[in-house]
PDB file of C-alpha atoms in Angstrom:
ATOM      1  CA  MET A1151     285.655 108.832  15.650  1.00 45.00           C
ATOM      2  CA  SER A1152     284.843 111.413  13.173  1.00 49.00           C
ATOM      3  CA  GLY A1153     281.304 110.677  12.827  1.00 51.00           C
ATOM      4  CA  ILE A1154     281.015 112.697  16.066  1.00 55.00           C
ATOM      5  CA  ALA A1155     279.939 116.152  15.931  1.00 55.00           C
ATOM      6  CA  THR A1156     282.206 118.620  17.360  1.00 69.00           C
ATOM      7  CA  LEU A1157     281.239 122.688  18.111  1.00 72.00           C
ATOM      8  CA  PRO A1158     280.201 124.660  16.083  1.00 75.00           C
ATOM      9  CA  ILE A1159     279.003 122.015  13.742  1.00 76.00           C
ATOM     10  CA  GLU A1160     280.053 121.836  10.739  1.00 73.00           C
ATOM     11  CA  ASN A1161     278.314 118.007   8.462  1.00 75.00           C
ATOM     12  CA  PRO A1162     275.643 119.603   6.297  1.00 74.00           C
ATOM     13  CA  VAL A1163     273.069 116.801   7.184  1.00 78.00           C
ATOM     14  CA  LEU A1164     273.398 117.482  10.863  1.00 80.00           C
ATOM     15  CA  ILE A1165     272.989 120.864   9.543  1.00 78.00           C
ATOM     16  CA  PHE A1166     269.835 121.195   7.883  1.00 78.00           C
ATOM     17  CA  PHE A1167     268.267 118.805  10.523  1.00 84.00           C
ATOM     18  CA  ILE A1168     268.854 121.203  13.280  1.00 81.00           C
ATOM     19  CA  VAL A1169     267.447 124.022  11.092  1.00 79.00           C
ATOM     20  CA  LEU A1170     264.368 121.534  10.441  1.00 82.00           C
ATOM     21  CA  VAL A1171     263.919 120.897  14.323  1.00 84.00           C
ATOM     22  CA  ILE A1172     263.731 124.931  14.920  1.00 81.00           C
ATOM     23  CA  ILE A1173     261.749 125.903  12.321  1.00 78.00           C
ATOM     24  CA  LEU A1174     259.248 122.779  13.431  1.00 81.00           C
ATOM     25  CA  PHE A1175     259.307 123.321  17.044  1.00 82.00           C
ATOM     26  CA  ALA A1176     259.440 127.235  17.423  1.00 78.00           C
ATOM     27  CA  PRO A1177     255.997 128.082  16.528  1.00 75.00           C
ATOM     28  CA  ILE A1178     254.676 125.323  18.256  1.00 79.00           C
ATOM     29  CA  LEU A1179     256.154 126.101  21.662  1.00 80.00           C
ATOM     30  CA  LEU A1180     255.717 129.871  21.706  1.00 76.00           C
ATOM     31  CA  ASN A1181     252.007 130.064  20.127  1.00 75.00           C
ATOM     32  CA  ARG A1182     251.818 128.840  23.997  1.00 79.00           C
ATOM     33  CA  ILE A1183     252.788 132.044  24.965  1.00 78.00           C
ATOM     34  CA  ARG A1184     251.423 134.316  22.111  1.00 75.00           C
ATOM     35  CA  VAL A1185     254.694 134.721  20.352  1.00 72.00           C
ATOM     36  CA  PRO A1186     254.929 135.320  17.136  1.00 69.00           C
ATOM     37  CA  HIS A1187     256.528 132.705  15.047  1.00 70.00           C
ATOM     38  CA  ILE A1188     258.828 135.199  13.432  1.00 69.00           C
ATOM     39  CA  ILE A1189     260.270 136.380  16.239  1.00 73.00           C
ATOM     40  CA  GLY A1190     260.687 132.958  17.739  1.00 73.00           C
ATOM     41  CA  LEU A1191     262.921 131.621  14.974  1.00 74.00           C
ATOM     42  CA  ILE A1192     265.059 135.254  15.053  1.00 75.00           C
ATOM     43  CA  ILE A1193     265.567 134.010  18.517  1.00 78.00           C
ATOM     44  CA  ALA A1194     266.505 130.459  18.022  1.00 79.00           C
ATOM     45  CA  GLY A1195     268.704 131.975  15.800  1.00 76.00           C
ATOM     46  CA  VAL A1196     270.563 134.216  18.005  1.00 79.00           C
ATOM     47  CA  ILE A1197     271.013 131.251  20.977  1.00 82.00           C
ATOM     48  CA  ILE A1198     272.719 128.861  18.355  1.00 80.00           C
ATOM     49  CA  GLY A1199     274.472 131.049  16.789  1.00 76.00           C
ATOM     50  CA  PRO A1200     278.384 131.969  16.981  1.00 75.00           C
ATOM     51  CA  ASN A1201     277.082 134.355  19.540  1.00 76.00           C
ATOM     52  CA  GLY A1202     274.847 132.364  21.275  1.00 77.00           C
ATOM     53  CA  LEU A1203     275.927 128.814  21.999  1.00 80.00           C
ATOM     54  CA  ASN A1204     277.828 127.900  18.784  1.00 79.00           C
ATOM     55  CA  LEU A1205     276.421 125.788  17.808  1.00 79.00           C
ATOM     56  CA  LEU A1206     276.784 126.387  14.086  1.00 75.00           C
ATOM     57  CA  ALA A1207     278.892 128.475  12.184  1.00 68.00           C
ATOM     58  CA  ARG A1208     277.796 131.061  10.103  1.00 67.00           C
ATOM     59  CA  ASP A1209     279.139 129.823   6.717  1.00 66.00           C
ATOM     60  CA  SER A1210     278.123 129.971   2.909  1.00 67.00           C
ATOM     61  CA  SER A1211     275.717 128.144   3.740  1.00 65.00           C
ATOM     62  CA  PHE A1212     273.730 129.678   6.261  1.00 67.00           C
ATOM     63  CA  GLU A1213     274.304 132.529   3.544  1.00 71.00           C
ATOM     64  CA  ILE A1214     271.841 130.575   1.702  1.00 74.00           C
ATOM     65  CA  PHE A1215     269.347 129.667   4.719  1.00 71.00           C
ATOM     66  CA  GLY A1216     269.141 133.244   5.897  1.00 72.00           C
ATOM     67  CA  ASN A1217     268.462 134.956   2.247  1.00 76.00           C
ATOM     68  CA  VAL A1218     266.141 132.713   1.869  1.00 78.00           C
ATOM     69  CA  GLY A1219     264.087 132.412   5.186  1.00 74.00           C
ATOM     70  CA  ILE A1220     263.787 136.419   4.697  1.00 75.00           C
ATOM     71  CA  LEU A1221     261.614 136.297   1.632  1.00 80.00           C
ATOM     72  CA  TYR A1222     259.982 133.239   2.709  1.00 77.00           C
ATOM     73  CA  LEU A1223     258.887 134.677   5.860  1.00 73.00           C
ATOM     74  CA  MET A1224     257.912 137.818   3.638  1.00 75.00           C
ATOM     75  CA  PHE A1225     256.180 135.781   1.244  1.00 79.00           C
ATOM     76  CA  LEU A1226     253.990 134.423   4.019  1.00 73.00           C
ATOM     77  CA  ALA A1227     252.966 137.866   5.785  1.00 69.00           C
ATOM     78  CA  GLY A1228     252.274 138.717   2.461  1.00 72.00           C
ATOM     79  CA  LEU A1229     249.739 136.170   1.996  1.00 74.00           C
ATOM     80  CA  GLU A1230     247.976 136.650   5.412  1.00 68.00           C
ATOM     81  CA  ILE A1231     247.326 140.170   4.072  1.00 69.00           C
ATOM     82  CA  ASP A1232     243.740 140.774   3.410  1.00 69.00           C
ATOM     83  CA  MET A1233     244.312 142.108   0.138  1.00 69.00           C
ATOM     84  CA  TYR A1234     240.232 143.966  -0.206  1.00 70.00           C
ATOM     85  CA  ASP A1235     240.866 145.498   3.619  1.00 67.00           C
ATOM     86  CA  PHE A1236     244.252 147.205   2.135  1.00 67.00           C
ATOM     87  CA  LYS A1237     243.045 148.097  -1.318  1.00 70.00           C
ATOM     88  CA  LYS A1238     239.639 150.159   1.419  1.00 71.00           C
ATOM     89  CA  SER A1239     243.108 151.545   3.216  1.00 67.00           C
ATOM     90  CA  LYS A1240     245.581 152.596   0.941  1.00 67.00           C
ATOM     91  CA  LYS A1241     244.985 156.760   0.601  1.00 71.00           C
ATOM     92  CA  ASP A1242     245.288 156.487   4.539  1.00 70.00           C
ATOM     93  CA  GLY A1243     248.144 154.262   4.692  1.00 67.00           C
ATOM     94  CA  ILE A1244     249.929 156.061   2.048  1.00 71.00           C
ATOM     95  CA  ILE A1245     249.062 159.178   4.241  1.00 75.00           C
ATOM     96  CA  PHE A1246     250.478 157.554   7.619  1.00 72.00           C
ATOM     97  CA  GLY A1247     253.466 156.310   5.529  1.00 70.00           C
ATOM     98  CA  LEU A1248     254.359 159.334   4.512  1.00 74.00           C
ATOM     99  CA  TYR A1249     253.838 160.693   8.296  1.00 74.00           C
ATOM    100  CA  THR A1250     255.817 157.553   9.770  1.00 74.00           C
ATOM    101  CA  PHE A1251     258.689 157.844   6.989  1.00 76.00           C
ATOM    102  CA  LEU A1252     259.149 161.790   6.305  1.00 78.00           C
ATOM    103  CA  ILE A1253     259.399 162.720  10.339  1.00 81.00           C
ATOM    104  CA  PRO A1254     261.288 160.114  11.946  1.00 80.00           C
ATOM    105  CA  MET A1255     263.764 160.875   8.520  1.00 82.00           C
ATOM    106  CA  ILE A1256     264.362 164.200   9.910  1.00 85.00           C
ATOM    107  CA  LEU A1257     264.168 164.106  13.258  1.00 85.00           C
ATOM    108  CA  GLY A1258     266.852 161.187  12.848  1.00 84.00           C
ATOM    109  CA  THR A1259     269.211 162.696  10.443  1.00 85.00           C
ATOM    110  CA  ALA A1260     269.170 166.367  12.311  1.00 88.00           C
ATOM    111  CA  ILE A1261     270.072 164.355  15.814  1.00 87.00           C
ATOM    112  CA  SER A1262     272.995 162.379  14.180  1.00 86.00           C
ATOM    113  CA  TYR A1263     274.053 165.280  12.435  1.00 86.00           C
ATOM    114  CA  TYR A1264     274.357 167.680  14.986  1.00 88.00           C
ATOM    115  CA  THR A1265     273.856 165.661  18.508  1.00 87.00           C
ATOM    116  CA  LEU A1266     276.140 162.521  17.577  1.00 85.00           C
ATOM    117  CA  HIS A1267     278.284 164.662  14.700  1.00 85.00           C
ATOM    118  CA  LEU A1268     278.658 161.669  12.054  1.00 87.00           C
ATOM    119  CA  ASN A1269     278.801 163.079   8.541  1.00 85.00           C
ATOM    120  CA  LEU A1270     275.608 163.704   6.626  1.00 81.00           C
ATOM    121  CA  MET A1271     275.754 160.271   4.560  1.00 79.00           C
ATOM    122  CA  THR A1272     276.156 158.191   7.400  1.00 82.00           C
ATOM    123  CA  SER A1273     273.410 160.463   9.467  1.00 83.00           C
ATOM    124  CA  ILE A1274     270.833 160.078   6.202  1.00 80.00           C
ATOM    125  CA  LEU A1275     271.709 156.610   5.912  1.00 77.00           C
ATOM    126  CA  LEU A1276     270.822 155.751  10.421  1.00 80.00           C
ATOM    127  CA  ALA A1277     267.994 157.352   9.780  1.00 79.00           C
ATOM    128  CA  SER A1278     266.188 155.611   7.420  1.00 76.00           C
ATOM    129  CA  MET A1279     266.583 152.660   9.928  1.00 73.00           C
ATOM    130  CA  TYR A1280     264.499 154.782  11.977  1.00 70.00           C
ATOM    131  CA  ALA A1281     261.545 155.508   9.634  1.00 66.00           C
ATOM    132  CA  SER A1282     261.216 152.152   8.431  1.00 62.00           C
ATOM    133  CA  HIS A1283     259.646 149.579  10.468  1.00 56.00           C
ATOM    134  CA  THR A1284     258.500 146.043   9.750  1.00 50.00           C
ATOM    135  CA  LEU A1285     255.300 143.648   9.135  1.00 45.00           C
ATOM    136  CA  ILE A1286     256.168 141.780  12.242  1.00 44.00           C
ATOM    137  CA  ALA A1287     252.437 143.956  13.500  1.00 46.00           C
ATOM    138  CA  TYR A1288     250.967 143.186  10.354  1.00 45.00           C
ATOM    139  CA  ARG A1289     248.161 142.143  11.549  1.00 47.00           C
ATOM    140  CA  ALA A1290     246.852 145.166  13.549  1.00 51.00           C
ATOM    141  CA  VAL A1291     245.323 147.378  11.222  1.00 53.00           C
ATOM    142  CA  PRO A1292     245.037 147.745   7.488  1.00 57.00           C
ATOM    143  CA  ILE A1293     246.636 150.993   7.247  1.00 58.00           C
ATOM    144  CA  THR A1294     249.638 149.724   8.863  1.00 62.00           C
ATOM    145  CA  ILE A1295     250.673 148.114   6.449  1.00 61.00           C
ATOM    146  CA  ALA A1296     249.609 150.522   3.582  1.00 61.00           C
ATOM    147  CA  GLY A1297     251.766 152.098   5.903  1.00 61.00           C
ATOM    148  CA  THR A1298     254.946 149.746   6.098  1.00 65.00           C
ATOM    149  CA  ILE A1299     255.155 148.887   2.905  1.00 67.00           C
ATOM    150  CA  PHE A1300     255.441 153.044   2.459  1.00 67.00           C
ATOM    151  CA  THR A1301     257.626 153.203   4.838  1.00 70.00           C
ATOM    152  CA  VAL A1302     259.938 150.006   3.926  1.00 69.00           C
ATOM    153  CA  LEU A1303     260.030 150.820   0.087  1.00 71.00           C
ATOM    154  CA  GLY A1304     261.140 154.456   0.935  1.00 72.00           C
ATOM    155  CA  ALA A1305     263.894 153.168   3.177  1.00 72.00           C
ATOM    156  CA  LEU A1306     265.523 151.058   0.725  1.00 72.00           C
ATOM    157  CA  ILE A1307     265.144 153.424  -2.055  1.00 74.00           C
ATOM    158  CA  ILE A1308     267.487 155.881   0.391  1.00 75.00           C
ATOM    159  CA  LEU A1309     269.572 152.642   0.853  1.00 72.00           C
ATOM    160  CA  ALA A1310     269.990 152.137  -2.822  1.00 72.00           C
ATOM    161  CA  VAL A1311     271.115 156.257  -3.335  1.00 72.00           C
ATOM    162  CA  ILE A1312     273.300 155.623  -1.020  1.00 73.00           C
ATOM    163  CA  SER A1313     274.947 152.603  -1.866  1.00 71.00           C
ATOM    164  CA  GLY A1314     275.240 153.978  -5.243  1.00 68.00           C
ATOM    165  CA  MET A1315     276.767 157.157  -4.011  1.00 69.00           C
ATOM    166  CA  VAL A1316     279.211 154.933  -2.462  1.00 70.00           C
ATOM    167  CA  ARG A1317     280.290 153.403  -5.243  1.00 69.00           C
ATOM    168  CA  GLY A1318     280.554 156.801  -7.354  1.00 67.00           C
ATOM    169  CA  ASP A1319     277.519 155.963  -9.499  1.00 67.00           C
ATOM    170  CA  LEU A1320     276.209 158.737  -8.274  1.00 66.00           C
ATOM    171  CA  THR A1321     276.217 160.485 -12.382  1.00 69.00           C
ATOM    172  CA  GLU A1322     273.549 162.877 -13.710  1.00 70.00           C
ATOM    173  CA  PHE A1323     271.972 159.937 -15.217  1.00 76.00           C
ATOM    174  CA  PHE A1324     271.557 158.265 -11.568  1.00 75.00           C
ATOM    175  CA  TRP A1325     268.095 159.392 -10.847  1.00 75.00           C
ATOM    176  CA  LEU A1326     266.790 159.033 -14.295  1.00 80.00           C
ATOM    177  CA  ARG A1327     268.284 154.989 -14.516  1.00 81.00           C
ATOM    178  CA  LEU A1328     266.649 154.478 -10.956  1.00 79.00           C
ATOM    179  CA  SER A1329     263.239 155.862 -11.670  1.00 81.00           C
ATOM    180  CA  VAL A1330     263.187 154.208 -14.680  1.00 87.00           C
ATOM    181  CA  ASN A1331     264.286 150.933 -13.450  1.00 85.00           C
ATOM    182  CA  ILE A1332     261.771 150.986 -10.461  1.00 84.00           C
ATOM    183  CA  THR A1333     258.549 152.116 -13.001  1.00 88.00           C
ATOM    184  CA  ILE A1334     259.892 148.583 -15.478  1.00 90.00           C
ATOM    185  CA  TYR A1335     260.303 146.782 -12.151  1.00 88.00           C
ATOM    186  CA  SER A1336     256.176 148.511 -10.564  1.00 86.00           C
ATOM    187  CA  ILE A1337     254.785 147.114 -14.014  1.00 90.00           C
ATOM    188  CA  ALA A1338     256.053 143.748 -14.202  1.00 90.00           C
ATOM    189  CA  ILE A1339     255.205 142.859 -10.380  1.00 88.00           C
ATOM    190  CA  LEU A1340     251.294 145.062 -10.600  1.00 87.00           C
ATOM    191  CA  TYR A1341     250.273 143.636 -13.660  1.00 91.00           C
ATOM    192  CA  ILE A1342     252.668 141.163 -15.466  1.00 93.00           C
ATOM    193  CA  TYR A1343     252.705 138.288 -12.221  1.00 92.00           C
ATOM    194  CA  PRO A1344     248.883 138.423 -11.610  1.00 91.00           C
ATOM    195  CA  ARG A1345     247.977 137.585 -15.071  1.00 93.00           C
ATOM    196  CA  LEU A1346     250.636 135.421 -15.599  1.00 93.00           C
ATOM    197  CA  THR A1347     249.762 133.387 -12.278  1.00 93.00           C
ATOM    198  CA  ARG A1348     246.096 134.216 -13.287  1.00 93.00           C
ATOM    199  CA  TRP A1349     246.907 132.027 -16.680  1.00 94.00           C
ATOM    200  CA  PHE A1350     249.227 129.832 -14.624  1.00 94.00           C
ATOM    201  CA  PHE A1351     246.319 128.459 -12.157  1.00 93.00           C
ATOM    202  CA  LYS A1352     243.685 127.676 -14.987  1.00 92.00           C
ATOM    203  CA  THR A1353     246.587 126.010 -17.279  1.00 92.00           C
ATOM    204  CA  TYR A1354     247.784 123.576 -13.775  1.00 90.00           C
ATOM    205  CA  ASN A1355     245.235 122.382 -10.899  1.00 88.00           C
ATOM    206  CA  ASP A1356     247.956 120.976  -8.714  1.00 88.00           C
ATOM    207  CA  ASN A1357     248.494 122.438  -6.094  1.00 88.00           C
ATOM    208  CA  VAL A1358     252.660 121.539  -5.524  1.00 87.00           C
ATOM    209  CA  THR A1359     253.218 122.802  -8.442  1.00 90.00           C
ATOM    210  CA  GLN A1360     251.243 126.077  -8.548  1.00 90.00           C
ATOM    211  CA  PHE A1361     252.949 126.316  -5.188  1.00 88.00           C
ATOM    212  CA  ILE A1362     256.520 125.988  -6.497  1.00 89.00           C
ATOM    213  CA  PHE A1363     255.647 128.156  -9.151  1.00 92.00           C
ATOM    214  CA  ILE A1364     254.630 130.945  -6.369  1.00 89.00           C
ATOM    215  CA  LEU A1365     257.994 130.788  -5.338  1.00 88.00           C
ATOM    216  CA  ALA A1366     259.833 130.425  -8.820  1.00 91.00           C
ATOM    217  CA  LEU A1367     257.983 133.725  -8.992  1.00 91.00           C
ATOM    218  CA  VAL A1368     258.570 135.861  -5.615  1.00 89.00           C
ATOM    219  CA  PHE A1369     262.592 134.742  -5.971  1.00 89.00           C
ATOM    220  CA  LEU A1370     262.376 135.573  -9.563  1.00 91.00           C
ATOM    221  CA  ALA A1371     261.033 139.046  -8.445  1.00 89.00           C
ATOM    222  CA  SER A1372     263.502 139.366  -5.485  1.00 88.00           C
ATOM    223  CA  TYR A1373     266.207 138.804  -7.913  1.00 89.00           C
ATOM    224  CA  MET A1374     264.976 141.378  -9.876  1.00 89.00           C
ATOM    225  CA  ALA A1375     265.066 143.811  -7.407  1.00 85.00           C
ATOM    226  CA  GLN A1376     268.993 143.650  -7.233  1.00 84.00           C
ATOM    227  CA  VAL A1377     269.586 143.866 -10.874  1.00 85.00           C
ATOM    228  CA  ILE A1378     268.054 147.025 -10.305  1.00 81.00           C
ATOM    229  CA  GLY A1379     269.976 147.961  -7.578  1.00 76.00           C
ATOM    230  CA  LEU A1380     267.585 147.500  -4.858  1.00 76.00           C
ATOM    231  CA  GLU A1381     267.377 145.111  -1.832  1.00 74.00           C
ATOM    232  CA  ALA A1382     265.929 141.934  -2.409  1.00 77.00           C
ATOM    233  CA  ILE A1383     262.879 141.876   0.342  1.00 74.00           C
ATOM    234  CA  LEU A1384     261.208 144.396  -1.949  1.00 71.00           C
TER     235      LEU A1384
END
Protein backbone atom coordinates (compact mmCIF):
# COMPACT_ATOMS: atom_id res chain seq x y z
CA MET A 1 0.00 0.00 0.00
CA SER A 2 3.02 2.27 -0.29
CA GLY A 3 1.57 3.83 -3.44
CA ILE A 4 -1.34 5.36 -1.50
CA ALA A 5 -0.65 8.95 -0.57
CA THR A 6 -0.73 9.95 3.09
CA LEU A 7 -1.13 13.45 4.50
CA PRO A 8 0.78 15.62 4.09
CA ILE A 9 1.54 14.42 0.56
CA GLU A 10 5.24 13.86 -0.08
CA ASN A 11 5.18 12.26 -3.52
CA PRO A 12 6.78 14.89 -5.84
CA VAL A 13 4.72 13.82 -8.88
CA LEU A 14 1.43 14.16 -6.98
CA ILE A 15 2.53 17.47 -5.45
CA PHE A 16 3.32 18.88 -8.87
CA PHE A 17 -0.03 17.63 -10.20
CA ILE A 18 -1.96 19.34 -7.39
CA VAL A 19 -0.09 22.60 -7.89
CA LEU A 20 -0.79 22.56 -11.64
CA VAL A 21 -4.50 21.84 -11.04
CA ILE A 22 -4.71 24.82 -8.67
CA ILE A 23 -2.90 27.09 -11.13
CA LEU A 24 -5.25 25.92 -13.90
CA PHE A 25 -8.65 26.04 -12.20
CA ALA A 26 -8.31 28.76 -9.53
CA PRO A 27 -8.30 31.62 -12.09
CA ILE A 28 -11.18 30.03 -14.04
CA LEU A 29 -13.39 29.75 -10.95
CA LEU A 30 -12.49 33.12 -9.48
CA ASN A 31 -12.94 35.03 -12.73
CA ARG A 32 -16.63 34.17 -12.53
CA ILE A 33 -16.98 36.07 -9.26
CA ARG A 34 -14.54 38.79 -10.36
CA VAL A 35 -11.85 37.97 -7.82
CA PRO A 36 -8.24 38.56 -9.00
CA HIS A 37 -6.62 35.21 -9.71
CA ILE A 38 -3.53 36.22 -7.71
CA ILE A 39 -5.66 36.41 -4.56
CA GLY A 40 -7.21 33.06 -5.46
CA LEU A 41 -3.82 31.39 -5.73
CA ILE A 42 -2.83 32.78 -2.34
CA ILE A 43 -6.08 31.56 -0.74
CA ALA A 44 -5.65 28.12 -2.34
CA GLY A 45 -2.12 27.93 -0.94
CA VAL A 46 -3.40 28.73 2.56
CA ILE A 47 -6.14 26.09 2.30
CA ILE A 48 -3.90 23.21 1.20
CA GLY A 49 -0.92 24.26 3.33
CA PRO A 50 0.11 23.13 6.81
CA ASN A 51 -2.12 25.76 8.45
CA GLY A 52 -5.14 24.61 6.43
CA LEU A 53 -6.04 21.09 5.32
CA ASN A 54 -2.37 20.09 5.52
CA LEU A 55 -2.48 18.41 2.11
CA LEU A 56 1.03 19.57 1.24
CA ALA A 57 3.94 20.00 3.61
CA ARG A 58 6.14 23.08 3.49
CA ASP A 59 9.43 21.50 2.46
CA SER A 60 12.37 22.57 0.32
CA SER A 61 10.46 21.94 -2.91
CA PHE A 62 7.80 24.43 -1.82
CA GLU A 63 10.43 26.99 -1.00
CA ILE A 64 11.42 26.79 -4.67
CA PHE A 65 7.77 26.88 -5.81
CA GLY A 66 7.12 29.91 -3.60
CA ASN A 67 10.13 31.92 -4.75
CA VAL A 68 9.55 31.16 -8.41
CA GLY A 69 5.82 31.84 -8.07
CA ILE A 70 6.28 35.27 -6.51
CA LEU A 71 8.76 36.35 -9.16
CA TYR A 72 6.55 35.03 -11.96
CA LEU A 73 3.46 36.84 -10.60
CA MET A 74 5.42 40.10 -10.46
CA PHE A 75 6.58 39.43 -14.02
CA LEU A 76 2.97 38.96 -15.18
CA ALA A 77 1.92 42.16 -13.39
CA GLY A 78 4.70 44.03 -15.18
CA LEU A 79 3.59 42.69 -18.56
CA GLU A 80 0.15 44.26 -18.15
CA ILE A 81 1.45 47.74 -17.34
CA ASP A 82 0.89 50.26 -20.13
CA MET A 83 4.35 51.81 -20.36
CA TYR A 84 3.08 54.83 -22.31
CA ASP A 85 0.62 55.80 -19.57
CA PHE A 86 3.22 54.92 -16.95
CA LYS A 87 5.78 57.34 -18.42
CA LYS A 88 3.17 60.10 -18.69
CA SER A 89 2.27 59.68 -15.02
CA LYS A 90 5.81 59.18 -13.73
CA LYS A 91 6.13 62.61 -12.07
CA ASP A 92 2.73 62.44 -10.38
CA GLY A 93 3.47 58.86 -9.40
CA ILE A 94 6.70 59.84 -7.64
CA ILE A 95 4.86 62.55 -5.68
CA PHE A 96 2.09 60.09 -4.83
CA GLY A 97 4.70 57.53 -3.82
CA LEU A 98 6.46 60.02 -1.54
CA TYR A 99 3.23 60.79 0.31
CA THR A 100 2.11 57.17 0.56
CA PHE A 101 5.56 56.10 1.78
CA LEU A 102 6.65 58.89 4.11
CA ILE A 103 3.34 59.45 5.95
CA PRO A 104 2.79 55.77 6.96
CA MET A 105 6.54 55.45 7.61
CA ILE A 106 6.68 58.38 10.03
CA LEU A 107 3.34 57.65 11.74
CA GLY A 108 4.04 53.91 11.90
CA THR A 109 7.45 54.42 13.48
CA ALA A 110 6.10 56.89 16.04
CA ILE A 111 3.10 54.74 16.99
CA SER A 112 5.16 51.55 17.27
CA TYR A 113 7.85 53.28 19.33
CA TYR A 114 5.72 55.36 21.69
CA THR A 115 2.50 53.31 21.87
CA LEU A 116 3.65 49.71 21.47
CA HIS A 117 6.99 50.49 23.17
CA LEU A 118 9.03 48.60 20.58
CA ASN A 119 12.67 49.46 20.03
CA LEU A 120 13.54 51.91 17.27
CA MET A 121 14.86 49.32 14.79
CA THR A 122 11.74 47.14 15.15
CA SER A 123 9.49 50.21 14.86
CA ILE A 124 11.16 51.30 11.60
CA LEU A 125 10.95 47.78 10.14
CA LEU A 126 7.28 47.49 11.09
CA ALA A 127 6.52 50.93 9.66
CA SER A 128 8.15 49.96 6.35
CA MET A 129 5.50 47.23 6.06
CA TYR A 130 2.77 49.86 6.47
CA ALA A 131 4.46 52.13 3.95
CA SER A 132 4.67 49.56 1.15
CA HIS A 133 1.64 48.38 -0.80
CA THR A 134 1.23 45.78 -3.48
CA LEU A 135 0.46 45.66 -7.19
CA ILE A 136 -2.86 43.85 -6.68
CA ALA A 137 -4.71 47.09 -7.58
CA TYR A 138 -2.31 48.07 -10.32
CA ARG A 139 -5.08 48.24 -12.94
CA ALA A 140 -6.75 51.26 -11.32
CA VAL A 141 -4.57 54.21 -12.30
CA PRO A 142 -1.10 54.60 -13.86
CA ILE A 143 -0.19 57.01 -11.05
CA THR A 144 -0.80 54.23 -8.54
CA ILE A 145 1.60 52.01 -10.45
CA ALA A 146 4.42 54.53 -10.26
CA GLY A 147 3.63 55.24 -6.62
CA THR A 148 3.63 51.53 -5.80
CA ILE A 149 7.03 51.04 -7.40
CA PHE A 150 8.44 53.94 -5.39
CA THR A 151 7.00 52.79 -2.05
CA VAL A 152 8.08 49.17 -2.51
CA LEU A 153 11.58 50.31 -3.49
CA GLY A 154 11.77 52.45 -0.35
CA ALA A 155 10.54 49.62 1.87
CA LEU A 156 13.06 47.17 0.36
CA ILE A 157 15.93 49.62 0.87
CA ILE A 158 14.91 50.05 4.52
CA LEU A 159 14.79 46.26 4.86
CA ALA A 160 18.32 46.06 3.44
CA VAL A 161 19.51 48.68 5.94
CA ILE A 162 17.88 46.91 8.90
CA SER A 163 19.37 43.59 7.76
CA GLY A 164 22.79 45.22 7.53
CA MET A 165 22.42 46.57 11.07
CA VAL A 166 21.43 43.15 12.42
CA ARG A 167 24.41 41.49 10.71
CA GLY A 168 26.72 44.22 11.95
CA ASP A 169 27.54 45.39 8.41
CA LEU A 170 26.44 48.99 8.96
CA THR A 171 29.92 50.46 8.72
CA GLU A 172 30.91 53.87 7.36
CA PHE A 173 31.14 52.34 3.87
CA PHE A 174 27.69 50.70 4.00
CA TRP A 175 25.77 53.62 2.48
CA LEU A 176 28.41 54.18 -0.19
CA ARG A 177 28.43 50.50 -1.12
CA LEU A 178 24.62 50.32 -1.17
CA SER A 179 24.34 53.47 -3.31
CA VAL A 180 26.93 52.24 -5.81
CA ASN A 181 25.30 48.80 -6.00
CA ILE A 182 21.82 50.25 -6.60
CA THR A 183 23.20 52.61 -9.26
CA ILE A 184 24.95 49.79 -11.12
CA TYR A 185 21.88 47.59 -10.78
CA SER A 186 19.59 50.33 -12.13
CA ILE A 187 21.88 50.94 -15.11
CA ALA A 188 21.88 47.21 -15.90
CA ILE A 189 18.07 46.95 -15.71
CA LEU A 190 17.10 50.23 -17.36
CA TYR A 191 19.75 50.48 -20.09
CA ILE A 192 21.50 47.17 -20.70
CA TYR A 193 18.45 44.91 -20.45
CA PRO A 194 16.32 46.71 -23.09
CA ARG A 195 19.17 46.85 -25.60
CA LEU A 196 20.09 43.22 -25.03
CA THR A 197 16.45 42.19 -25.40
CA ARG A 198 15.95 44.12 -28.64
CA TRP A 199 19.05 42.49 -30.10
CA PHE A 200 17.89 39.02 -29.06
CA PHE A 201 14.38 39.52 -30.46
CA LYS A 202 15.80 40.69 -33.79
CA THR A 203 18.15 37.70 -33.94
CA TYR A 204 15.75 34.96 -32.79
CA ASN A 205 12.12 35.00 -33.92
CA ASP A 206 10.91 31.86 -32.15
CA ASN A 207 8.27 32.75 -29.52
CA VAL A 208 9.24 29.99 -27.13
CA THR A 209 12.92 30.96 -27.28
CA GLN A 210 12.04 34.61 -26.66
CA PHE A 211 9.83 33.72 -23.69
CA ILE A 212 12.54 31.57 -22.08
CA PHE A 213 15.07 34.35 -22.67
CA ILE A 214 12.85 36.90 -20.92
CA LEU A 215 12.28 34.58 -17.97
CA ALA A 216 16.03 34.02 -17.73
CA LEU A 217 16.53 37.80 -17.54
CA VAL A 218 13.84 38.05 -14.85
CA PHE A 219 15.54 35.52 -12.60
CA LEU A 220 18.98 36.98 -13.32
CA ALA A 221 17.71 40.40 -12.25
CA SER A 222 16.26 38.84 -9.08
CA TYR A 223 19.55 37.15 -8.28
CA MET A 224 21.49 40.37 -8.87
CA ALA A 225 19.13 42.18 -6.47
CA GLN A 226 19.96 39.60 -3.79
CA VAL A 227 23.69 39.95 -4.49
CA ILE A 228 23.61 43.70 -3.78
CA GLY A 229 21.66 43.12 -0.55
CA LEU A 230 18.07 43.76 -1.68
CA GLU A 231 15.08 41.47 -2.08
CA ALA A 232 14.62 39.37 -5.21
CA ILE A 233 11.18 40.86 -6.07
CA LEU A 234 12.81 44.26 -6.68
